Every structure is written in C-alpha cells, then in structure tokens.
Coordinates of C-alpha atoms (C1' of nucleotides) in Angstrom, one line a residue:
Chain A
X1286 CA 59.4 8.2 -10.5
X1287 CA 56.4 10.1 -11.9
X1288 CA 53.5 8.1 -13.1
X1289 CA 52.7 9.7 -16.8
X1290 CA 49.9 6.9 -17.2
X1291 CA 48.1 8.8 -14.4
X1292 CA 48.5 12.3 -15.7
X1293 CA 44.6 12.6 -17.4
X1294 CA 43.6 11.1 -14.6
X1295 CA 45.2 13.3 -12.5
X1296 CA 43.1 16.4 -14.1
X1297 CA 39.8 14.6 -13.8
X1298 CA 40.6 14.4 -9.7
X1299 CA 41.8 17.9 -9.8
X1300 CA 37.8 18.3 -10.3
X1301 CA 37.1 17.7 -6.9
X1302 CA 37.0 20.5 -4.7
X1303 CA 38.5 19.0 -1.6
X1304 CA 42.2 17.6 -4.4
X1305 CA 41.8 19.9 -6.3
X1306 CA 42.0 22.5 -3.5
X1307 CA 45.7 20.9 -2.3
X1308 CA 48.7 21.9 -2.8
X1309 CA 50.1 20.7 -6.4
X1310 CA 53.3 19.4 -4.5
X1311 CA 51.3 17.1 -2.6
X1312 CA 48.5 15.9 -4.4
X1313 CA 51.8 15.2 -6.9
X1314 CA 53.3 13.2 -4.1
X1315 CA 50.1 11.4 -3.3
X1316 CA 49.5 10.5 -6.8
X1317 CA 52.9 9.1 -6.8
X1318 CA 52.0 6.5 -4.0
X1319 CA 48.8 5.5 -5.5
X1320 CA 48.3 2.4 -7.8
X1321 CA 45.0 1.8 -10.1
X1322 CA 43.1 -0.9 -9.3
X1323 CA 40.2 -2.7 -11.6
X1324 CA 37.4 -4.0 -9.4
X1325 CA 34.4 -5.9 -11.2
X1326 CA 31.1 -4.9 -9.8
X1327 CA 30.2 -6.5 -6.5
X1328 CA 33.7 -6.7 -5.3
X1329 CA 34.7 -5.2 -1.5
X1330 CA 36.8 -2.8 -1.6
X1331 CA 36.6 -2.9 2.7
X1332 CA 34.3 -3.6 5.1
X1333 CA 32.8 -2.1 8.4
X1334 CA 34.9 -3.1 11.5
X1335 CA 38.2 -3.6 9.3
X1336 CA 41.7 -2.1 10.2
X1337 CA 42.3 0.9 7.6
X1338 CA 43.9 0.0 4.8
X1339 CA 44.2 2.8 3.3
X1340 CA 43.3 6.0 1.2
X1341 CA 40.6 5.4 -2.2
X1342 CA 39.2 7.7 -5.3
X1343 CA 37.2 6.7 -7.7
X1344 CA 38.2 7.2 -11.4
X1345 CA 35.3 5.5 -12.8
X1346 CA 32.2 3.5 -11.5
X1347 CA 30.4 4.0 -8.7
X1348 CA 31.1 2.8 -5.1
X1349 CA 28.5 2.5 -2.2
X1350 CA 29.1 3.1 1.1
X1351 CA 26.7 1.1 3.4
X1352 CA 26.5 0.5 7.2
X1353 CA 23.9 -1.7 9.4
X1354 CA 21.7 -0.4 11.3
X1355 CA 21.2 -0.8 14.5
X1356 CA 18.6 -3.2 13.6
X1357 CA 20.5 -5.0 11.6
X1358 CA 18.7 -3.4 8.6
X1359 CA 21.4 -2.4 5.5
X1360 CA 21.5 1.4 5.1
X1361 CA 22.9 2.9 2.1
X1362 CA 25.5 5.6 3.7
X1363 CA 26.9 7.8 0.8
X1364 CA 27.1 6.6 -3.4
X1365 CA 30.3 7.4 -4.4
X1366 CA 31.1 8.9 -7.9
X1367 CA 34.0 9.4 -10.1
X1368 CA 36.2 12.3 -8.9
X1369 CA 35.7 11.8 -5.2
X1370 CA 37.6 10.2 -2.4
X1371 CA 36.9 8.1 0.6
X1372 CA 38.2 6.2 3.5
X1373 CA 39.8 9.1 5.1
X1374 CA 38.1 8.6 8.2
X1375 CA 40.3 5.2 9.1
X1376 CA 43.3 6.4 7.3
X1377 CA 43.6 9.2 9.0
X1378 CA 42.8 8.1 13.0
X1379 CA 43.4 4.2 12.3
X1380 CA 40.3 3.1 13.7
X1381 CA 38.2 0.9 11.8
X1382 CA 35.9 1.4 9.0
X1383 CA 32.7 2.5 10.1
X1384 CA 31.2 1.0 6.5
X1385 CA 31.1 -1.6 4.1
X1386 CA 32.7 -0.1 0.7
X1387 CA 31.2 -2.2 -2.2
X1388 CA 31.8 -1.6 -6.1
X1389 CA 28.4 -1.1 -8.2
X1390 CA 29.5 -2.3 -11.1
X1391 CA 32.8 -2.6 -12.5
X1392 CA 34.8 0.3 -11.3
X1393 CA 38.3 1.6 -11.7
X1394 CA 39.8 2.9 -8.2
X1395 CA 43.2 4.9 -7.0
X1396 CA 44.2 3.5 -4.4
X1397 CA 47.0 4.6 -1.5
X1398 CA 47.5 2.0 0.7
X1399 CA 48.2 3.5 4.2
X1400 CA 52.2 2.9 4.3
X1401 CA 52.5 4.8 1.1
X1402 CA 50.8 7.3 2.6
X1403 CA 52.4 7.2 5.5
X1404 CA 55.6 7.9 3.4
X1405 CA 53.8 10.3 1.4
X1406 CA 53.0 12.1 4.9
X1407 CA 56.4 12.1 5.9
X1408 CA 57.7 14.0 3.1
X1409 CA 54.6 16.5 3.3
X1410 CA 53.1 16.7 6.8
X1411 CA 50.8 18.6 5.6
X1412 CA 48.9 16.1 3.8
X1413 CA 47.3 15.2 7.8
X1414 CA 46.6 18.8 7.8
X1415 CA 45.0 18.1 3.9
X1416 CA 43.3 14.4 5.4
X1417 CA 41.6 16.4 8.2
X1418 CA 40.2 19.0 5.9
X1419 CA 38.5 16.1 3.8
X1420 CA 37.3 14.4 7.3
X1421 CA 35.8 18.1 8.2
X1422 CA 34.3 18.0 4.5
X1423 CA 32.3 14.9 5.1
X1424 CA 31.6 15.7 8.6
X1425 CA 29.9 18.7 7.2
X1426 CA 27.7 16.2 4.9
X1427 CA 26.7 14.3 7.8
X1428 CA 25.7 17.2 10.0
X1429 CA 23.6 18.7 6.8
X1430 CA 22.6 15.3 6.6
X1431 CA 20.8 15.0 10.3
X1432 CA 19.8 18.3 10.4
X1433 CA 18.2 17.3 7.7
X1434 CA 16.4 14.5 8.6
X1435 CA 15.1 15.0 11.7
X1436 CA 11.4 15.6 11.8
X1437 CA 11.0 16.3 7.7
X1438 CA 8.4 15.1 5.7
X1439 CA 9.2 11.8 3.8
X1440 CA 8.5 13.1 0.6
X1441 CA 11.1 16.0 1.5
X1442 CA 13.4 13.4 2.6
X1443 CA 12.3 11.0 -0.7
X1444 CA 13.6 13.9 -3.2
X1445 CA 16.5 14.7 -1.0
X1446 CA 17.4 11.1 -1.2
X1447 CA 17.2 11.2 -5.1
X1448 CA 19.0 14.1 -5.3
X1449 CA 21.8 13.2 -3.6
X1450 CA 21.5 9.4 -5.3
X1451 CA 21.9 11.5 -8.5
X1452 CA 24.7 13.6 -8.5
X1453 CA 22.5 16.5 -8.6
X1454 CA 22.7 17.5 -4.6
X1455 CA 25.7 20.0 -5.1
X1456 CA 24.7 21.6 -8.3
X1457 CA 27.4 20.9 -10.2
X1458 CA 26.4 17.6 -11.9
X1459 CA 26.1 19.8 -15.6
X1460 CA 29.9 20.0 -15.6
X1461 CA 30.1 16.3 -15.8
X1462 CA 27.4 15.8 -18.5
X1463 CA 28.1 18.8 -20.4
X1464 CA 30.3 16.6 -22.2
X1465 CA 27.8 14.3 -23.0
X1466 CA 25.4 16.6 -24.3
X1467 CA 23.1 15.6 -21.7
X1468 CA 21.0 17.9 -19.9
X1469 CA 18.7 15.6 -17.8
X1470 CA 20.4 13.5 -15.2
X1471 CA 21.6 9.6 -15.4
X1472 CA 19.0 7.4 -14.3
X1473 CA 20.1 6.2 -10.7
X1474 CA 20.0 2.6 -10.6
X1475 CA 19.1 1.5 -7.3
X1476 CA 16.2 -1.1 -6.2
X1477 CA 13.2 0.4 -4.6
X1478 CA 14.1 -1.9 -1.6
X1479 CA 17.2 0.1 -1.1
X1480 CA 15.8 3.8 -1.6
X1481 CA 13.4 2.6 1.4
X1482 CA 16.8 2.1 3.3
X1483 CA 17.7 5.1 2.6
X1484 CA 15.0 7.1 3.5
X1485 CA 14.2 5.1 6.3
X1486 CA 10.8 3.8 5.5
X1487 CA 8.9 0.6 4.2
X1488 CA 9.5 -0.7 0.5
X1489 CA 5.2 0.1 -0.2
X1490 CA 5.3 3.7 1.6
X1491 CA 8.4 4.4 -0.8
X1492 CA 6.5 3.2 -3.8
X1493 CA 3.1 5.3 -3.0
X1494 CA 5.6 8.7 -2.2
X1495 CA 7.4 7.3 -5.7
X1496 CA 4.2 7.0 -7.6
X1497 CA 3.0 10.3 -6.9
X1498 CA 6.2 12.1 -7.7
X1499 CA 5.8 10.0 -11.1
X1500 CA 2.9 11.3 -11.1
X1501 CA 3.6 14.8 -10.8
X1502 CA 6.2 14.3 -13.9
X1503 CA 9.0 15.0 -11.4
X1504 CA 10.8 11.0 -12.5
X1505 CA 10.2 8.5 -14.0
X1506 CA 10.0 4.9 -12.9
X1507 CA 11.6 1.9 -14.2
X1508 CA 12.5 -1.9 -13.1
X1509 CA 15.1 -1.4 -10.9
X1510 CA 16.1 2.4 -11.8
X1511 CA 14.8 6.1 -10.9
X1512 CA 14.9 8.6 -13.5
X1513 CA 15.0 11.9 -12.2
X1514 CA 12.7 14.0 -14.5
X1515 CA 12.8 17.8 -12.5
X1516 CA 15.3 18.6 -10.6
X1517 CA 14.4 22.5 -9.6
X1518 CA 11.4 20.6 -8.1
X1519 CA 12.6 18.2 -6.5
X1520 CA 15.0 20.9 -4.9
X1521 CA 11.9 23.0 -3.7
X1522 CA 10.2 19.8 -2.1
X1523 CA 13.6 18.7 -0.5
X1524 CA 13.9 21.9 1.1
X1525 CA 10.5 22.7 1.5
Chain B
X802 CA 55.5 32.6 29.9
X803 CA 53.4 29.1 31.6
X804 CA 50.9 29.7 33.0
X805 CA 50.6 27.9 36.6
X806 CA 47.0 28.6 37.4
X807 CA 46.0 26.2 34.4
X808 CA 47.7 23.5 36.3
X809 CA 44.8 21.9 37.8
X810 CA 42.9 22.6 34.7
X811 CA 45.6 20.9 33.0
X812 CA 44.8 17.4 34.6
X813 CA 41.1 17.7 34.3
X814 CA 41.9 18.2 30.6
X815 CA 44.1 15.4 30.3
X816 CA 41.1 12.5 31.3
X817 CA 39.7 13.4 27.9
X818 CA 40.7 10.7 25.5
X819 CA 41.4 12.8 23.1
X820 CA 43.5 15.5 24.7
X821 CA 44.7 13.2 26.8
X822 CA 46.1 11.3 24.2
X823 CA 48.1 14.0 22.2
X824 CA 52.0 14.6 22.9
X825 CA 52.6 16.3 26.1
X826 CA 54.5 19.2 24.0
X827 CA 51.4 20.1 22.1
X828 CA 49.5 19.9 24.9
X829 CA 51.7 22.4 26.8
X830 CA 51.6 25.1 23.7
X831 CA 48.0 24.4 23.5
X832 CA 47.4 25.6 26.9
X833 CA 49.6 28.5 26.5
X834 CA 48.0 30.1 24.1
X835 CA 44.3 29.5 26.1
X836 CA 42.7 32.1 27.7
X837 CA 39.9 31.2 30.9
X838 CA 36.3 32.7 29.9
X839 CA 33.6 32.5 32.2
X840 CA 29.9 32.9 30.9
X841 CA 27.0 33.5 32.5
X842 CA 23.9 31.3 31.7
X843 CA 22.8 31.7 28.4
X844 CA 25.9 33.4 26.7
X845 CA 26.5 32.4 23.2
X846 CA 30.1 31.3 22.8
X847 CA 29.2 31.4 18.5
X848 CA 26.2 31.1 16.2
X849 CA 25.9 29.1 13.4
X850 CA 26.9 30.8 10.4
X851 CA 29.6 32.3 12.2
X852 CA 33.0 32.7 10.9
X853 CA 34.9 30.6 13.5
X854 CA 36.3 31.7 16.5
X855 CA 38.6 29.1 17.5
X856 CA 39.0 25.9 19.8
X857 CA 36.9 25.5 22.9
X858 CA 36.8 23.7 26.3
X859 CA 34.6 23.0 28.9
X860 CA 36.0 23.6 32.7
X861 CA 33.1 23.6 34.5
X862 CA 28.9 24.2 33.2
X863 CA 27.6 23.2 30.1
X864 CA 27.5 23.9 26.9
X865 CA 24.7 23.1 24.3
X866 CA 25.5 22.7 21.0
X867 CA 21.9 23.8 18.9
X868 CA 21.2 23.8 15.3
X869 CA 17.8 24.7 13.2
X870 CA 16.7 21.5 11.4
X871 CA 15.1 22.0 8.2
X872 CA 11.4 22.9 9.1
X873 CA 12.8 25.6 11.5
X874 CA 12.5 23.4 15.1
X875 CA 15.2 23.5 17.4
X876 CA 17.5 20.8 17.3
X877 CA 19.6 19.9 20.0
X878 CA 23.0 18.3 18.7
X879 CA 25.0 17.8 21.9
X880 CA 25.2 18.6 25.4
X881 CA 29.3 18.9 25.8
X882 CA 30.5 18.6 29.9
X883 CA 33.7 19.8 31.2
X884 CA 37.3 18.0 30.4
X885 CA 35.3 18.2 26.5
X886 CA 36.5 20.3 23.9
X887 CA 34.6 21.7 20.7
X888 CA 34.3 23.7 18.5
X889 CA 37.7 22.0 16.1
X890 CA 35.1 21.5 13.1
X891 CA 35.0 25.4 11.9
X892 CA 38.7 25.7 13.5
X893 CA 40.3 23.7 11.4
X894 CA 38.3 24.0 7.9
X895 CA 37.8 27.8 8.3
X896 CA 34.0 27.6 7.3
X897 CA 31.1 28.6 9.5
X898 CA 29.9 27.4 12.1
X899 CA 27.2 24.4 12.0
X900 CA 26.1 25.3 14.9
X901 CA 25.0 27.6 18.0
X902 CA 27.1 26.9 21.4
X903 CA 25.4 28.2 24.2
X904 CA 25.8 28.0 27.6
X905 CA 23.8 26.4 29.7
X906 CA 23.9 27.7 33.4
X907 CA 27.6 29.2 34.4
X908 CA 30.7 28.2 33.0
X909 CA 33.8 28.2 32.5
X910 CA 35.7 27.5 29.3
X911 CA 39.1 27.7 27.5
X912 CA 39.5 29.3 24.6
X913 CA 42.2 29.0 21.8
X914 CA 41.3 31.7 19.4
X915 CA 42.0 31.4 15.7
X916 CA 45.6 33.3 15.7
X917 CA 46.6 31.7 18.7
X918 CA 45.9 28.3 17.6
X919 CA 48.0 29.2 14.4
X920 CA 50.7 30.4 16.4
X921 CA 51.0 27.4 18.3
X922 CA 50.5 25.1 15.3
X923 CA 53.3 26.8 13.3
X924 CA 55.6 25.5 16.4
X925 CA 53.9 22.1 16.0
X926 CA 52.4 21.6 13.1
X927 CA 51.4 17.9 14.1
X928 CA 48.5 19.8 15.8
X929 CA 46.7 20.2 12.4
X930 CA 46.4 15.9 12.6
X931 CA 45.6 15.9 16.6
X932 CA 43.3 18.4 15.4
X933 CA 41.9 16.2 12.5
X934 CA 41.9 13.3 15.0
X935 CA 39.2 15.5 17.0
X936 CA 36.6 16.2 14.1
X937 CA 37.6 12.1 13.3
X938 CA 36.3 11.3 17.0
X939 CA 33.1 13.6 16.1
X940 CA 32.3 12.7 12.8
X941 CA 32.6 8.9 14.5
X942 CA 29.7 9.9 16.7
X943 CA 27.7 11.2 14.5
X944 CA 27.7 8.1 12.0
X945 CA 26.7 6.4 14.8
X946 CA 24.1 8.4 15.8
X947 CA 23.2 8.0 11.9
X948 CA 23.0 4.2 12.4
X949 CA 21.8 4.4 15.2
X950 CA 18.3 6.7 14.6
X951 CA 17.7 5.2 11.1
X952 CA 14.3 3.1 11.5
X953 CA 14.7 2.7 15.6
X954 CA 11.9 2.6 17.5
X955 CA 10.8 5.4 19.6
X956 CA 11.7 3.6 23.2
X957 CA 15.4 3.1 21.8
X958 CA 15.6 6.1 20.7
X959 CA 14.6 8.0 23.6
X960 CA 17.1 5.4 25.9
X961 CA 19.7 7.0 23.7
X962 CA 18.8 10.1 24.3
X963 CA 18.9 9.9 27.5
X964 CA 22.3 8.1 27.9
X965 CA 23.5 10.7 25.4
X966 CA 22.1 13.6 27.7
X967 CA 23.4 11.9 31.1
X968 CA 27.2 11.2 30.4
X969 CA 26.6 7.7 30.5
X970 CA 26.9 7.4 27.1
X971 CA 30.4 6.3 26.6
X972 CA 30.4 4.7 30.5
X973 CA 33.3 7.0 31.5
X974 CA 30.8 8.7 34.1
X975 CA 32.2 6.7 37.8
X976 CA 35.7 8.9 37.6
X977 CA 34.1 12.3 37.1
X978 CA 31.2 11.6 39.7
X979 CA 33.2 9.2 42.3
X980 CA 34.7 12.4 43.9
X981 CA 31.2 12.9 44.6
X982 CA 31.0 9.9 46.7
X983 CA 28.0 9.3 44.4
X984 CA 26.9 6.5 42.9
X985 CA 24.2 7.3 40.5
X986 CA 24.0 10.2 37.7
X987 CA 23.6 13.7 37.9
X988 CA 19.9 14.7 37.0
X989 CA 19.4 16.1 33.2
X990 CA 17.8 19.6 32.9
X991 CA 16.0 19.4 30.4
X992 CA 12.6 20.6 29.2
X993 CA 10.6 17.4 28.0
X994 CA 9.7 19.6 25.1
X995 CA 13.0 19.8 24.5
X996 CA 14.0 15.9 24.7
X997 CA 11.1 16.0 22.4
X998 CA 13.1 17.2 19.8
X999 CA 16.4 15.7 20.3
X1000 CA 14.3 12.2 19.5
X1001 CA 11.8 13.9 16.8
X1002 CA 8.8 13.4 18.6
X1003 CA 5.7 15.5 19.8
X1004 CA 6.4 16.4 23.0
X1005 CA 3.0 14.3 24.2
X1006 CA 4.4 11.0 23.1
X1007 CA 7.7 11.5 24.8
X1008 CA 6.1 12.4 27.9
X1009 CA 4.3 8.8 27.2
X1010 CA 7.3 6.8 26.5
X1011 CA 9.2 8.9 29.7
X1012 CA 6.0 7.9 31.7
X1013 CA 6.3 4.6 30.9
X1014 CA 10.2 4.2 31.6
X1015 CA 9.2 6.1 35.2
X1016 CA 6.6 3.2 36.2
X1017 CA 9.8 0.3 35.3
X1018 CA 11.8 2.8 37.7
X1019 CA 14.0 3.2 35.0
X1020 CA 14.0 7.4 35.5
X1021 CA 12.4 9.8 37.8
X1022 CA 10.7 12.5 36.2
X1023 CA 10.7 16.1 38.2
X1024 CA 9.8 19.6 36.5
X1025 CA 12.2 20.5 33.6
X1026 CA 14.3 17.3 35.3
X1027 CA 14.6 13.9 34.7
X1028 CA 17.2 11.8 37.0
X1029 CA 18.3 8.3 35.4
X1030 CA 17.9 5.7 37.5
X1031 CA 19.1 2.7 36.0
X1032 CA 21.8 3.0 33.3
X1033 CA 21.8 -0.8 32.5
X1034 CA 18.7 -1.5 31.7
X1035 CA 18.6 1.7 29.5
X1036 CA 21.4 0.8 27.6
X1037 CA 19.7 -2.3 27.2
X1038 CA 17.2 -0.7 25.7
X1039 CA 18.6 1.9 23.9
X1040 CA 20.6 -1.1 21.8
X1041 CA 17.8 -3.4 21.6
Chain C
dG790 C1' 1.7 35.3 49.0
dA791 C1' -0.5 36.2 44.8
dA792 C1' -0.2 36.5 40.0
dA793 C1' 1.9 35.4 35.8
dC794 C1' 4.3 32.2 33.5
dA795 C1' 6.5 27.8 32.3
dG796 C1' 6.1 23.1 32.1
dT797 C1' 3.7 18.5 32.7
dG798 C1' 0.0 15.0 32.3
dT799 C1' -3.7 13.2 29.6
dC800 C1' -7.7 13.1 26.4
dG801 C1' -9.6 11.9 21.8
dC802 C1' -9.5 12.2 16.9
dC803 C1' -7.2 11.8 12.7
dC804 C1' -3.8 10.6 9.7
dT805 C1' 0.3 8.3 8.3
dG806 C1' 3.2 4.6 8.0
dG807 C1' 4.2 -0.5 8.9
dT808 C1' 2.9 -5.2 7.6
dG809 C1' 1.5 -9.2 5.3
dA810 C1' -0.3 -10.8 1.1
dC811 C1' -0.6 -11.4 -3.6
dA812 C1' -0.7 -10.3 -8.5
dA813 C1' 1.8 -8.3 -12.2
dT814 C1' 5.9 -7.3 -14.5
dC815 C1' 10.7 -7.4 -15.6
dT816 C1' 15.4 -9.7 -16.2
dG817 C1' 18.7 -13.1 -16.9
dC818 C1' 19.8 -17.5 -18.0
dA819 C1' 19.1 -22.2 -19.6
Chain D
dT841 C1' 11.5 -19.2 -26.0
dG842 C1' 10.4 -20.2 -21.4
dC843 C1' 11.1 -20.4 -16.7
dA844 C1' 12.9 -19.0 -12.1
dG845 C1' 13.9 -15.4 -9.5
dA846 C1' 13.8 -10.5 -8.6
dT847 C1' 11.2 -6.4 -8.4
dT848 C1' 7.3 -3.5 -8.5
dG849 C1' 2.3 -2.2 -7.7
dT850 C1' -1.5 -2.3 -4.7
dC851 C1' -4.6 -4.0 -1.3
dA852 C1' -6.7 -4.0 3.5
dC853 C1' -5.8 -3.8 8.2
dC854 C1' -3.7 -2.1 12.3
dA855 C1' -0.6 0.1 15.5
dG856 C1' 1.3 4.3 16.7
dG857 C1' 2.4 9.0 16.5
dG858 C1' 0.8 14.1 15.6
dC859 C1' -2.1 17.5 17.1
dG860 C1' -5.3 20.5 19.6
dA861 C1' -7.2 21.1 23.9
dC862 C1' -7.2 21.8 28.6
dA863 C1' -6.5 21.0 33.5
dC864 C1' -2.9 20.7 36.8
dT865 C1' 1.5 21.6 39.0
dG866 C1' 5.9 23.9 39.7
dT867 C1' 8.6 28.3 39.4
dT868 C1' 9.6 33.1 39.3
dT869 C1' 8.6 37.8 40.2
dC870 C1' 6.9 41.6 42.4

DNA sequence: GAAACAGTGTCGCCCTGGTGACAATCTGCA
DNA sequence: TGCAGATTGTCACCAGGGCGACACTGTTTC
C-alpha cells in the first residue's frame, strides 16, 4: 500500500520540525492516508465557521490563513509555506475552522481528510498525542504573537510583520534558499492594503513606516511586493 | 487507593466543559494522581521560562496568569477561577513555561505533577488527546482574543476586558454565583493601572473610558475595585 | 490616629495615527 | 498600444491617546 510517488516528498516534510520530530511509523501511516491535491491560486481550501475536514501540508505554494475581525475588517492570520502543516486545530477537537484557508497562487497540498485520519489514529493513537503537540506548537506562535503585540511600536510590529511574511522569523529560511544560491530573501508579495491588516493600522500610516524603512535600505518597495533588504535589522527593530 | 476527600472537589471539577466532558475513567485516574496545594497570596505556582511542572486546577482563589510583553510591561494574560484548569500547554509539549501563574489572594489548587500525569496516561493514553483538546480550547481563545483586539476601539476593548476579568465572559457565571443567592457579579480586584495594561492603554485614558462607562451605570468604580453592573449592555459593547 | 504608601481623578500639551482626497504609477487585458 | 482597474505616494486636517504633573482619597502599618 505504500505511496512511492510521495517518497521525495516525504523528505521535504521531514523538514519541519513538528513531522519531522514524529515517529517514522506514524508519519509513514499518515502519509499513507494522504492524497496530493493541485489547487490553482485563489482556490478555498476551507473557510472560517466550516466543520473540519481534515488534516493539510503544503508541498509547494503558499497558503494564507485569514480571519475577520471583529470589525469585519480581513486580517491576514499566518502565510503558510512549503513544508508546514495546518488545520490541526479542527481536526483535532472537531470544532470549526476558526479561518478562511485560501491558496496564493497555484499550490500543491497533502491532504488527509479526517476519516483517514481517523483510521490512521486508530492504528497509532499516538498520532492525537502527535496532533496536540502541533496545536501546542502554534499556540506557542500565538502567545509570542500577543505578547508581542501589545503596546509595541508600529514600526517594531511593521518589521516583525515582514519577517514573519518572509520566511525569515525562525532563522532558518537559508536552508531553503541555500539551494538556490540565494542569500537575500524572496520578495513577499502581498498588497500594502493587506500588510496594514496585518499590522493593524491604516494603508497611508503603513506606507510612511514603509517609506522610511526604504529609506533606511532595510527593503525595497515594489507594486504590490516587499523586498526585504536587512534582515539582522529588521530583527533589532522587531525586537527593539 | 481513591481518594474520598476529593469527592466534592470532584463535582465542582466536572461543571468545567472541558473536564467535564472527558470519560469518567480518565477523570477518576486524573484525580488520583492529584495532590490539594493551598497557597497563600502571592505564591508563584511557576515562572515563565520554567521547565514545566505539570497540570493545574483552581478549587477555590485565583490565579493570574502574567507574562512580560516585549517592551518589558506586565501583561496580564488570564485571570483563571476555580472548577478551571491550566497549565496543560508546557505539560504536554514539555517546553517552558509562557507564562508566570501566581496567586492571587488564597487558594487552593490541584496539582498533577509531570510523573504523575505520565503514570496515569500510560493507563490511558487517550489522556494525551483530552489533553490536546485543552490547549485546542485555549489556543481557541486566544485567536479570538487575536480577532478580537486587532483595530478595535478602545471602549470595546475595555468591555472585553472587563467581561474577560468578571466571568461573564462565556455567560456560564448564574450556576457558580446562584448559590450565592446573588444576582449580579462578583467585584474585579484589580488595579486600574493594571486593566491598563490588559487593554494597552495609559492608565489615564482607561480611567477616562472606566469613568465614562460609570456615569451610563454600566460599572461602579471603588479603590483597586470595579463591580460590573450591567453585563448586557457591556457585551453589547464589547462586540459592537 | 498619624504617617507612609498605594491608587485614583484630572489637567494640558504634544505627537501619532486615522481619514478623505487625489495624483501618479503599475498591471493585465482587449 | 491603450485603456480600465488596481495600487502606491502624499497631502492636510482632526480626533484621540501618551505622558508628566499633581492633588486627592483610600489603605496599611506602627
């Protein structure tokens, strides 16, 4: 029954530190429930308020995870990059999603649909043990993420933002570039409108903060797309 | 080897949803592995950074649940009343604690240290997913309180706070208080300077806003005090 | 009960961010 | 190429919160 077609796969995801920290058996039996699935860009993978359905990774692409504020405002949640997994929060107490899950572009997703991994639990109990460890994980995120917030500067919050809309937050972004021969970061693509979402602030304030990191040669600003010029930087103001 | 004396304890636990809602049998080897601790005011039950100590219950007091936010200002995460328990984040991932639990006048608590949680969990190892369905219920609230904060004005925020403080919040309040034979909700002790930072705000403007809920007869303000006077209109507020 | 301390109530000034407006620029598509 | 729509860049104005200051009131301690 084993999935050969999903063995280099398999290694990328072995990347993450939440899979790869799993035990072989049952990240095997996980990966035998899952099924690929090719989404083009725009496409829902679920949305806030539905019943669970199910378990996702992303192999390549980029999903975004947004929720409404209460003021009916869209606010971008998490972006979601190759090697990482979501939905665990519904899969796992069978509540409903707390976000919308969009595709950014075309985007390859595994997927485990929550019977097979209901069957996949069966055979491993420990897998809930595994599900609750990634549900601590993010939890974690969100916690760093309001002590965070609260009562910071916006331009500590701005370069946060950027950091964390690159991949750069964790520090280990190079891994995933090294191949490329890259040493900079990707450009995050993202409107200007939606980084003010994210930071919580109006579209103009955003653009002055914006300016002046430009400015200071810490990115560089395009139509629709951040370049992120200095990360050390940006890691001194985010913190500072 | 049960333990009658928990008896009482038993059924105060069981009104919490989530205790309430796991098997009976784990529920029973939960409790006989706990251990009653009283506090005095002020004692620190962990710190944040700490290695965990295990899982935690209010019987009686209140614990505070503190962190630092970035620029060094206390942060107040959660006030956790009795039947509540904590403390499952660290518990179940193994990492430090996020934050400092103090106590907050006398109390009483439960404790399920680290080896005795493992000890009952090796006899039911479904306790690692009721377990993961706690930091589920958790990580629930504090997406909210995400949604929720993002871009809200000061008034809602504050109505929040307040609801959050009380144990309106979640409109369970009438069982715990009808013994009482009262109808309205226990007073919050609290220092305005330190509402002040739940919401992010100088401790001036809350003492405005506060002010200005007091004249609508919304609250009654008393030193280090404030009694809620009118839940519905708050919550109005709060989600407006 | 007096003193020392903790907490509240209120100013006024300053600064920052929100808002509406509008021009300039970019992108995608006909 | 050229146009429509999307996005950015930048005003000026205004409301609102941060901050320092200080008097006043409540609480604790001796």
């Amino acid at each position: 029954m084993r999935n050969a077609a999903l063995d280099p796969i398999s290694d990328m995801l072995a990347t993450d530190p939440w899979f790869g920290g799993i035990a072989p058996v049952r990240r095997e039996s996980l990966l035998r429930e899952a099924r690929v699935e090719t989404l083009e860009g725009g496409a829902r993978i679920y949305g806030a308020g539905d019943p669970p359905n199910g378990l996702w990774a992303v192999i390549d692409g980029q999903i975004r995870l947004k929720s409404l504020s209460a003021n009916g405002a869209e606010l971008l949640a998490l972006i979601v990059r190759p090697g990482t997994w979501f939905g665990e929060l519904s899969t796992l107490d069978g509540h409903p999603r707390p976000h919308d899950a969009t595709a950014f572009g075309p985007a390859r997703l595994l997927h485990v649909p929550m019977a097979a991994f209901a069957r996949a639990a069966e055979a491993h109990p420990a897998l809930y043990r595994d599900l609750g460890l990634l549900v601590c994980a993010h939890q974690r995120t969100a916690l760093r993420f309001i002590a965070h917030s609260v009562g910071r500067s916006i331009r500590a919050r701005l370069a946060q933002a950027l950091l964390r809309a690159s991949h750069a937050e964790t520090g280990h972004a190079e891994t995933r570039h090294a191949e490329e021969g890259r040493i900079g970061e990707a450009p995050v693509v993202i409107r200007q409108e939606d980084l003010a979402a994210v930071v919580g602030i109006a579209r103009q304030t955003l653009n002055r903060h914006l300016k002046q990191f430009e400015r200071s040669g810490l990115v560089s600003i395009a139509y629709a797309r951040v370049e992120i010029l200095d990360v050390p930087a940006l890691r001194a103001i985010a913190t500072e």
